[in-house]
Coordinates of C-alpha atoms and ligand atoms in Angstrom, one line a residue:
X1 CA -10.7 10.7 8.6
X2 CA -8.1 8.0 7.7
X3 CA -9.0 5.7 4.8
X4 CA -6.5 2.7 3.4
X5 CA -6.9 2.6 0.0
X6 CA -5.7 -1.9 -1.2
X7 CA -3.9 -1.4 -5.2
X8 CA -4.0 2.6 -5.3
X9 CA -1.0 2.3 -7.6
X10 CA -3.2 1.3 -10.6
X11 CA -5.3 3.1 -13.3
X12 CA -8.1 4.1 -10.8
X13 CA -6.1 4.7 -7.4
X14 CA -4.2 8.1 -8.5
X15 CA -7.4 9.2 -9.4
X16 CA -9.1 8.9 -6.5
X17 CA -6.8 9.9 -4.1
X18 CA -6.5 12.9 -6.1
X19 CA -10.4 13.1 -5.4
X20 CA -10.1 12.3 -1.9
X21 CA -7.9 15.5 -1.4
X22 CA -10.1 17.4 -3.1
X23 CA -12.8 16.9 -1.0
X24 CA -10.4 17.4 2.3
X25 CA -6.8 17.8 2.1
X26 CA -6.9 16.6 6.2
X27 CA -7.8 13.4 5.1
X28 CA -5.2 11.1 5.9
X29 CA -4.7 8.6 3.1
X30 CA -2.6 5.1 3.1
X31 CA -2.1 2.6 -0.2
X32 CA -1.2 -0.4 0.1
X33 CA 0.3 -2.4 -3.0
X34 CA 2.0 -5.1 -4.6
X35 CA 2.9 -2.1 -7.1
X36 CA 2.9 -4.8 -10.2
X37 CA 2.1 -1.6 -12.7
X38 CA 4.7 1.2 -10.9
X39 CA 6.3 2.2 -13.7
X40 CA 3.3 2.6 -16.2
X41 CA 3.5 6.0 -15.9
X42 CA 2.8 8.4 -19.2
X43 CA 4.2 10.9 -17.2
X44 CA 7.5 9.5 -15.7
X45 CA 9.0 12.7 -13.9
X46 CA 6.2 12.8 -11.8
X47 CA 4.7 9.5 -9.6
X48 CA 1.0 10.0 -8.2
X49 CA 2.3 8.1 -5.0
X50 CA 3.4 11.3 -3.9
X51 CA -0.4 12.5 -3.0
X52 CA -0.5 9.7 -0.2
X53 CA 0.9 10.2 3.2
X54 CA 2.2 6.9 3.5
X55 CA 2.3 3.8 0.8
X56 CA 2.5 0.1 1.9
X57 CA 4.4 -2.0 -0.4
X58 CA 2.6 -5.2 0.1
X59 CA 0.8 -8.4 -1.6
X60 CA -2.9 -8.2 -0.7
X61 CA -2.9 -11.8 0.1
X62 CA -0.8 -11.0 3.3
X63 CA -3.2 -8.2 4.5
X64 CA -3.2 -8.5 8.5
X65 CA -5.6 -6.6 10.8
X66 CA -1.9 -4.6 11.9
X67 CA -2.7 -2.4 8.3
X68 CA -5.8 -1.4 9.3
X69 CA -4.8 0.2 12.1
X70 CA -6.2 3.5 12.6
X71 CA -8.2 3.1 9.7
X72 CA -11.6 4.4 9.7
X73 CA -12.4 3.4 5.7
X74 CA -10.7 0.7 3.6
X75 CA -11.2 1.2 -0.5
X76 CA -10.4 -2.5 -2.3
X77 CA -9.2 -2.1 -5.4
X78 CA -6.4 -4.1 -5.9
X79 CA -7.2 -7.0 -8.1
X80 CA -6.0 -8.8 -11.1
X81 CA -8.6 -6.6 -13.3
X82 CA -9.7 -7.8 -16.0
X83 CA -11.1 -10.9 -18.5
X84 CA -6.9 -11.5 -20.4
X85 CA -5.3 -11.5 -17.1
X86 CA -7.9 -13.6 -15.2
X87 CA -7.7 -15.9 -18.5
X88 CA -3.8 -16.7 -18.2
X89 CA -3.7 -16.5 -14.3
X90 CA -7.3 -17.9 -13.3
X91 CA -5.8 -19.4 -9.8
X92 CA -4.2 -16.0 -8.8
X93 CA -7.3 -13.9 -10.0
X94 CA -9.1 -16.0 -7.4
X95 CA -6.7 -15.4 -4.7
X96 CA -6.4 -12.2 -5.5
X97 CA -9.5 -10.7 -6.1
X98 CA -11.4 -13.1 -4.2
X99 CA -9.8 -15.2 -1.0
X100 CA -7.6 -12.2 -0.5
X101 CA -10.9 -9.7 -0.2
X102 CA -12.6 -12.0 2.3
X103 CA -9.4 -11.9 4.5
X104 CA -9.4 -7.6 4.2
X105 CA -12.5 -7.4 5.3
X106 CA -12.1 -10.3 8.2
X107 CA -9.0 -8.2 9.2
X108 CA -10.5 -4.7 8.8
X109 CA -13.4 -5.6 10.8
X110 CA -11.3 -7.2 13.3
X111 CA -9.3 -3.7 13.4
X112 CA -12.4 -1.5 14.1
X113 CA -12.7 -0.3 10.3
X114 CA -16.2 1.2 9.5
X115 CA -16.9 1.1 6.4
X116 CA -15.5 -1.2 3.6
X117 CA -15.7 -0.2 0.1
X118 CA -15.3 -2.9 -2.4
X119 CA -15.0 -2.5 -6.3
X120 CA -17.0 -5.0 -8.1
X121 CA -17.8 -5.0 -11.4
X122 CA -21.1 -5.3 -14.2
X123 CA -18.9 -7.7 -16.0
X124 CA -20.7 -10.5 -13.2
X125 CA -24.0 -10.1 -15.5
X126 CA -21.9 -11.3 -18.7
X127 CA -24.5 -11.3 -21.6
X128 CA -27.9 -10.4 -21.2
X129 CA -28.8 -9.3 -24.6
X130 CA -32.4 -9.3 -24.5
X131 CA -32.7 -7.1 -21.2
X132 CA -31.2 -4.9 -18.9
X133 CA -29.6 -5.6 -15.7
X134 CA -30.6 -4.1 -12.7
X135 CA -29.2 -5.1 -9.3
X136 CA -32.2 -7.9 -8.6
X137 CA -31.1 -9.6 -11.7
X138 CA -29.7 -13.2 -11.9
X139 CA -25.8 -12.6 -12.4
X140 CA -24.3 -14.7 -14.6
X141 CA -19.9 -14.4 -14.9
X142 CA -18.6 -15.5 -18.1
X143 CA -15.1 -15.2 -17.0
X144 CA -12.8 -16.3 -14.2
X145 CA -12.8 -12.5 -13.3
X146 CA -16.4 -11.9 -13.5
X147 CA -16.6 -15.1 -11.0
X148 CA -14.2 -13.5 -8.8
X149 CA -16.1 -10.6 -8.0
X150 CA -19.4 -12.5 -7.6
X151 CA -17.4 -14.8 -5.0
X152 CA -15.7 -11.7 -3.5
X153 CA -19.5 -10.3 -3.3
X154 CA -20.5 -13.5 -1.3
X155 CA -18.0 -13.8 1.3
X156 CA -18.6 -10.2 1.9
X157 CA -22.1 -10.3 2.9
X158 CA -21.1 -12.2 6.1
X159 CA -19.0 -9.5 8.0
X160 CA -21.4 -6.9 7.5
X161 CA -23.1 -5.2 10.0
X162 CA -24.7 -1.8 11.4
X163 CA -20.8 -1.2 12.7
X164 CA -19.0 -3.0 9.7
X165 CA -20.5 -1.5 6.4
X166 CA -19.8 -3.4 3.1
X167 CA -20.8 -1.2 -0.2
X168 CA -20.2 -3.6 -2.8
X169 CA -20.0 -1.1 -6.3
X170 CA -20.7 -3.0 -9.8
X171 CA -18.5 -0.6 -11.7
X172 CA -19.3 -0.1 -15.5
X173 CA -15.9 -0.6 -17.5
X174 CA -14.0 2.7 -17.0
X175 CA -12.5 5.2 -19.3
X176 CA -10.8 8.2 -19.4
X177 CA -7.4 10.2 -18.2
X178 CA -5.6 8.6 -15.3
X179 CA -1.5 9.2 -14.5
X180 CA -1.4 5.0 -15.0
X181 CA -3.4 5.7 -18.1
X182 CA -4.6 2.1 -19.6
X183 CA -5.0 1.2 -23.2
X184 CA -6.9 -2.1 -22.6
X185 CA -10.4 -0.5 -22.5
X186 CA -12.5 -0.2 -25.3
X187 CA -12.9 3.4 -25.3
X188 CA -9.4 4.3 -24.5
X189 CA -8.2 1.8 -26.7
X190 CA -10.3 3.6 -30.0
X191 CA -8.9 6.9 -28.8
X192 CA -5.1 6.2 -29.1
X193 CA -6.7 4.1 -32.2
X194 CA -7.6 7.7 -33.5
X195 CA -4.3 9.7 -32.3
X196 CA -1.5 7.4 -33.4
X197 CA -3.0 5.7 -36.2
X198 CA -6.1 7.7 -37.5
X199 CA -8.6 4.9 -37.4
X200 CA -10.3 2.8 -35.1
X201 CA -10.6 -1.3 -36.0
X202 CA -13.8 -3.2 -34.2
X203 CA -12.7 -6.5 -33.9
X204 CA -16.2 -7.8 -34.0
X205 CA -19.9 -6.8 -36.1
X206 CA -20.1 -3.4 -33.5
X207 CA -23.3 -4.2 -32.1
X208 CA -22.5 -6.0 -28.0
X209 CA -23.5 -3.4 -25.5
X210 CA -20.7 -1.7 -23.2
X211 CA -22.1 0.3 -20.0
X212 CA -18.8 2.6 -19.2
X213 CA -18.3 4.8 -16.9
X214 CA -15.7 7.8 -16.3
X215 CA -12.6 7.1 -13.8
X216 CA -13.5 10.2 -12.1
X217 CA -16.8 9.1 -11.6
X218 CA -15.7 6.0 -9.9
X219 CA -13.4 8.0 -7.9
X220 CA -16.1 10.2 -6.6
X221 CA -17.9 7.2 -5.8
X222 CA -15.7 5.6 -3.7
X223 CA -15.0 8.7 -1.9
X224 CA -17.7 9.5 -1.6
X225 CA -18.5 6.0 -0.1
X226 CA -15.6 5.9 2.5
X227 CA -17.2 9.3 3.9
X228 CA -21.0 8.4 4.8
X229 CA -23.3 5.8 5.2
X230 CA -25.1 5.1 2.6
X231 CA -28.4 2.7 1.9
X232 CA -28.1 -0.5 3.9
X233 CA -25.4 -2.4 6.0
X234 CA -24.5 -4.5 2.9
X235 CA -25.0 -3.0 0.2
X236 CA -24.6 -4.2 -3.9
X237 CA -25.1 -0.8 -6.5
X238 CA -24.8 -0.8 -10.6
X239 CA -22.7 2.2 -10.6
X240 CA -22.7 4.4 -13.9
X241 CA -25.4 5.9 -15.5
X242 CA -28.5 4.8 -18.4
X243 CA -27.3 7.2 -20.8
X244 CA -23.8 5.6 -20.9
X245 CA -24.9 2.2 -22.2
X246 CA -23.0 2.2 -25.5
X247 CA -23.0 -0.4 -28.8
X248 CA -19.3 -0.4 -29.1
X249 CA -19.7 0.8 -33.1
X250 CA -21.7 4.2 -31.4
X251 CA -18.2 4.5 -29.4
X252 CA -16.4 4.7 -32.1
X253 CA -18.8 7.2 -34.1
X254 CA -18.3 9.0 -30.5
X255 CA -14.5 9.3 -31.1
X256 CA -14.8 10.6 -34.6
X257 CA -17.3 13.5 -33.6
X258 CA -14.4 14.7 -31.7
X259 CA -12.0 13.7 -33.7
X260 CA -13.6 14.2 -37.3
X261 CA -10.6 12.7 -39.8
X262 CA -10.9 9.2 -37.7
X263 CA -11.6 6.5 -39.7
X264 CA -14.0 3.3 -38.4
X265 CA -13.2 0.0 -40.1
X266 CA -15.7 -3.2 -38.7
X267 CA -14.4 -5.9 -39.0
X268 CA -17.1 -7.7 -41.5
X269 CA -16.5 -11.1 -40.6
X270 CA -16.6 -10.3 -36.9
X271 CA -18.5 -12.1 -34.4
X272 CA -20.4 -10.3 -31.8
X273 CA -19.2 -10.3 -29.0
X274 CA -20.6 -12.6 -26.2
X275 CA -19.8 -10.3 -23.4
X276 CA -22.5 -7.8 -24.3
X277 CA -25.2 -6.3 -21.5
X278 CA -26.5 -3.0 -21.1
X279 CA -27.3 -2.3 -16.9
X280 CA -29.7 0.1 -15.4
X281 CA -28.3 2.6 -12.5
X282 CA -31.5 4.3 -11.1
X283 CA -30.5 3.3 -8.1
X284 CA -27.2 4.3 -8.3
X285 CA -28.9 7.9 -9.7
X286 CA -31.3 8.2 -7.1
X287 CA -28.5 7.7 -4.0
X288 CA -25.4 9.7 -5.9
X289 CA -27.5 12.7 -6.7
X290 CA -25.5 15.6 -5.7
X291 CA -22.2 13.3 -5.4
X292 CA -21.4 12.2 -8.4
X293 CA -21.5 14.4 -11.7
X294 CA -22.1 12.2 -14.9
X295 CA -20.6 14.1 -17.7
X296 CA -20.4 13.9 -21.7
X297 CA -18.8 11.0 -23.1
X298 CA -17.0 13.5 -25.5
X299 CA -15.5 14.9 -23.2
X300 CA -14.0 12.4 -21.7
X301 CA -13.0 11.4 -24.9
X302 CA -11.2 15.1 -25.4
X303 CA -9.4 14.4 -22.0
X304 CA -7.9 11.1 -23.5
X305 CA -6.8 12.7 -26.4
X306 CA -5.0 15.6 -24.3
X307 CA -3.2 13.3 -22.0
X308 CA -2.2 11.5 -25.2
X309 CA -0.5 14.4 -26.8
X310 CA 0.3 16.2 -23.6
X311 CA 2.7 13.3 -23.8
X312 CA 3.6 13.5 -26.7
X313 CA 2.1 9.3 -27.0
X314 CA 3.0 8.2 -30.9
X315 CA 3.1 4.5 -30.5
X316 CA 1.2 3.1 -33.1
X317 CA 1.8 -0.6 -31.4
X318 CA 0.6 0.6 -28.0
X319 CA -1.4 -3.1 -27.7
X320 CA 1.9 -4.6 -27.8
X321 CA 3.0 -2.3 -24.6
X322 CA 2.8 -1.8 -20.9
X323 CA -0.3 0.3 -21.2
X324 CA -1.8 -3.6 -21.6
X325 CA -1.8 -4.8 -17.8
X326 CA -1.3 -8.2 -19.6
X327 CA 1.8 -7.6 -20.9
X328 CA 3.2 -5.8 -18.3
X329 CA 2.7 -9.1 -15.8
X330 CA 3.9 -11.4 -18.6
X331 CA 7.0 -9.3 -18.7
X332 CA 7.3 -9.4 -15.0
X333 CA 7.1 -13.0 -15.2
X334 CA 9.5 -13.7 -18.2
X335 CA 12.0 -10.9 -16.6
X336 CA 11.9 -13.5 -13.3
X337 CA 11.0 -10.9 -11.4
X338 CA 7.8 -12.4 -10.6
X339 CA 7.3 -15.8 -9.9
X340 CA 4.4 -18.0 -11.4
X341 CA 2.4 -17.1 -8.3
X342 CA 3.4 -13.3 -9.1
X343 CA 5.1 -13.1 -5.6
X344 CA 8.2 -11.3 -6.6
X345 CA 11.5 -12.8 -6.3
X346 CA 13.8 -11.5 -3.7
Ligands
NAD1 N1 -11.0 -0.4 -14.9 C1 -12.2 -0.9 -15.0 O1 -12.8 -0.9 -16.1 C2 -13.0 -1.4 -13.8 C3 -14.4 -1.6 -14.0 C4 -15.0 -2.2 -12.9 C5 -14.3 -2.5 -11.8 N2 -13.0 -2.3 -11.7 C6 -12.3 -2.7 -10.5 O2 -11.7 -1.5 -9.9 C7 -10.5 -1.9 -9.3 C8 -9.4 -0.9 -9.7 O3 -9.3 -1.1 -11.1 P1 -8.1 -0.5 -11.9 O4 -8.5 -0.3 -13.3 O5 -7.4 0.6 -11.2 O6 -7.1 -1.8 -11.9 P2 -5.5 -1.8 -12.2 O7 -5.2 -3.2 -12.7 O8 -5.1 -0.7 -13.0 O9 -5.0 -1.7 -10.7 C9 -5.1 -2.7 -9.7 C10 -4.0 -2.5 -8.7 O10 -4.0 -3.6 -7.8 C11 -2.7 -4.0 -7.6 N3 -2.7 -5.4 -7.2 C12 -2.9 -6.5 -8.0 N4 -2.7 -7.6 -7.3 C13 -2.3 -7.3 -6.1 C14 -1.9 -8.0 -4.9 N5 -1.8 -9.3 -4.9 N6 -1.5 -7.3 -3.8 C15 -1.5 -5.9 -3.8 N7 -1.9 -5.2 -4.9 C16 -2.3 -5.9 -6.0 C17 -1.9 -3.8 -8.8 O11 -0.5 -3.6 -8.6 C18 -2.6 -2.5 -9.3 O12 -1.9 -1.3 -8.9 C19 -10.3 -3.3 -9.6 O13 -10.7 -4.1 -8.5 C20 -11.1 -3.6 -10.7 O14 -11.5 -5.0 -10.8 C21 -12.3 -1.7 -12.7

């Protein structure tokens, strides 16, 4: 089988095509990306590119029907991906993650691609306090991201068909160890918290509602979607799991019964949160039996904190660094090697 995996050279993309070996080391596997976060790399003697047999560097928003070619399964996972960066570059978040989908998925169809696998995510219910989301429920974005993945939803219905499937995944925010390891997620954000500074700050009262959900999960998801057919021609599924809905304030208590000595400071004056949902996955449960193995969130938690100190990670400022996708575009930007449209400059 040949899959084409759009933004592999991100936090989830070495993970997964580490997963897709796994499964079969035949598999033939392409990326294809604009490579924005190459060089966030804990680990800088080794690049996870090297798993795939041939890497595109490319914008999305150029994709052609030529890079599907030979492609029997297309993963989409390049985006601008998440609420800061869709915040400072709203237009390009809905070129990127939204106009720039609906063209893949023209041109992969167009190119004889079988199944397209998209990664949405819950972030398009927002904040449904007083219930819990289910696929059937009204979405309702918050954000210019959240909008772009209900828009990229959309446009995606329309291409699919019994020879052109669309699974359309509503990821829970990930966590946990990835080569492009990210520190803009709540939980691994409280776990270098713990490691370099021994204490974990809630910027708001604690109480919002996260669903989350392993990278490896995710991984096995999508591979797990690129091999078979599953439920209908189109098809939209919560993926994560009930027992990982989480009150950000039980995260934290998570962290410190791993790490015991880890001090939890809420901020008193703090305002909940207004992005705050918790998001039933009995679909997802009932489909992924067997293909996906939910774990324990502490030990995920234990694999943070190893690839931390594996790497010997002290930096107490890490919101200030790379490990921010933010930052890393703004310095691409301010370092003119991106221009305000983040093409890069020649
Ligand atoms: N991480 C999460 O919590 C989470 C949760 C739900 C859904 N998702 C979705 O899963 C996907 C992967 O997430 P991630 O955490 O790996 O994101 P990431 O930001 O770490 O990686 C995204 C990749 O897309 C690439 N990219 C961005 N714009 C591009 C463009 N114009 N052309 C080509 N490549 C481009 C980037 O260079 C990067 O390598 C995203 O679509 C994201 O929205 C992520």
């Amino acid at each position: 089988m040949n899959v084409l995996i759009t933004g592999n050279m991100g936090y989830v993309g070495p993970v997964l095509v580490r997963e897709i070996k796994r499964r079969n080391p035949k598999t033939w596997v392409a990326g294809l990306d604009s490579a924005y976060f190459a060089g966030c790399l804990l680990d800088r003697k080794s690049s996870p590119e090297r798993y795939v047999d041939v890497q595109f560097y490319k914008d999305a928003r150029d994709i052609a029907p030529c890079d599907f070619e030979n492609a029997d399964a297309v993963i989409c996972l390049a985006a601008l991906s998440n609420d800061p960066m869709g915040n400072r570059y709203g237009a390009r978040t809905s070129e990127i993650n939204y106009r720039a989908i609906e063209r893949a998925a023209s041109a992969a169809k167009e190119a004889g691609v079988k199944r397209f696998v998209f990664a949405s995510s819950c972030s398009v219910y927002g904040s449904a306090e007083n219930g819990e989301c289910d696929e059937s429920s009204t979405v309702n974005p918050l954000t210019e991201y959240a909008r772009s993945k209900v828009s990229a939803e959309h446009a995606l219905e329309r291409f699919a068909d019994a020879d052109f499937r669309v699974s359309c995944f509503r990821f829970a925010t990930a966590c946990g160890a990835s080569p492009r390891l990210r520190l803009d997620l709540v939980l691994n954000d409280f776990v270098a918290s713990a490691v370099t500074r021994g204490k974990i700050e809630i910027l708001s009262d604690g109480t919002p509602w996260r669903p989350l959900i392993d990278v490896k999960n995710m991984a096995e998801t999508l591979a797990w979607a690129s091999e078979q057919d599953i439920g209908e021609p189109y098809m939209i599924l919560n993926a994560g799991s009930n027992g990982w809905n989480f009150r950000i304030k039980d995260l934290a208590q998570k962290v410190r019964e791993v790490m015991p000595e880890t001090e939890i400071i809420i901020s008193p004056e703090g305002l909940p949160d207004k992005r705050s949902y918790r998001v039933r996955f009995d679909k997802f449960a009932e489909l992924s039996k067997g293909h996906v193995k939910i774990g324990d969130v502490r030990d995920t938690i234990r694999e943070i904190r190893g690839i931390l100190t594996e790497n010997s990670f002290v930096d107490a400022n890490f919101r200030d660094s790379e490990y921010m996708r933010l930052n890393m575009l703004k310095y691409l930007e301010s370092a003119r090697a991106v221009d305000g449209d983040l093409r890069w400059i020649p």
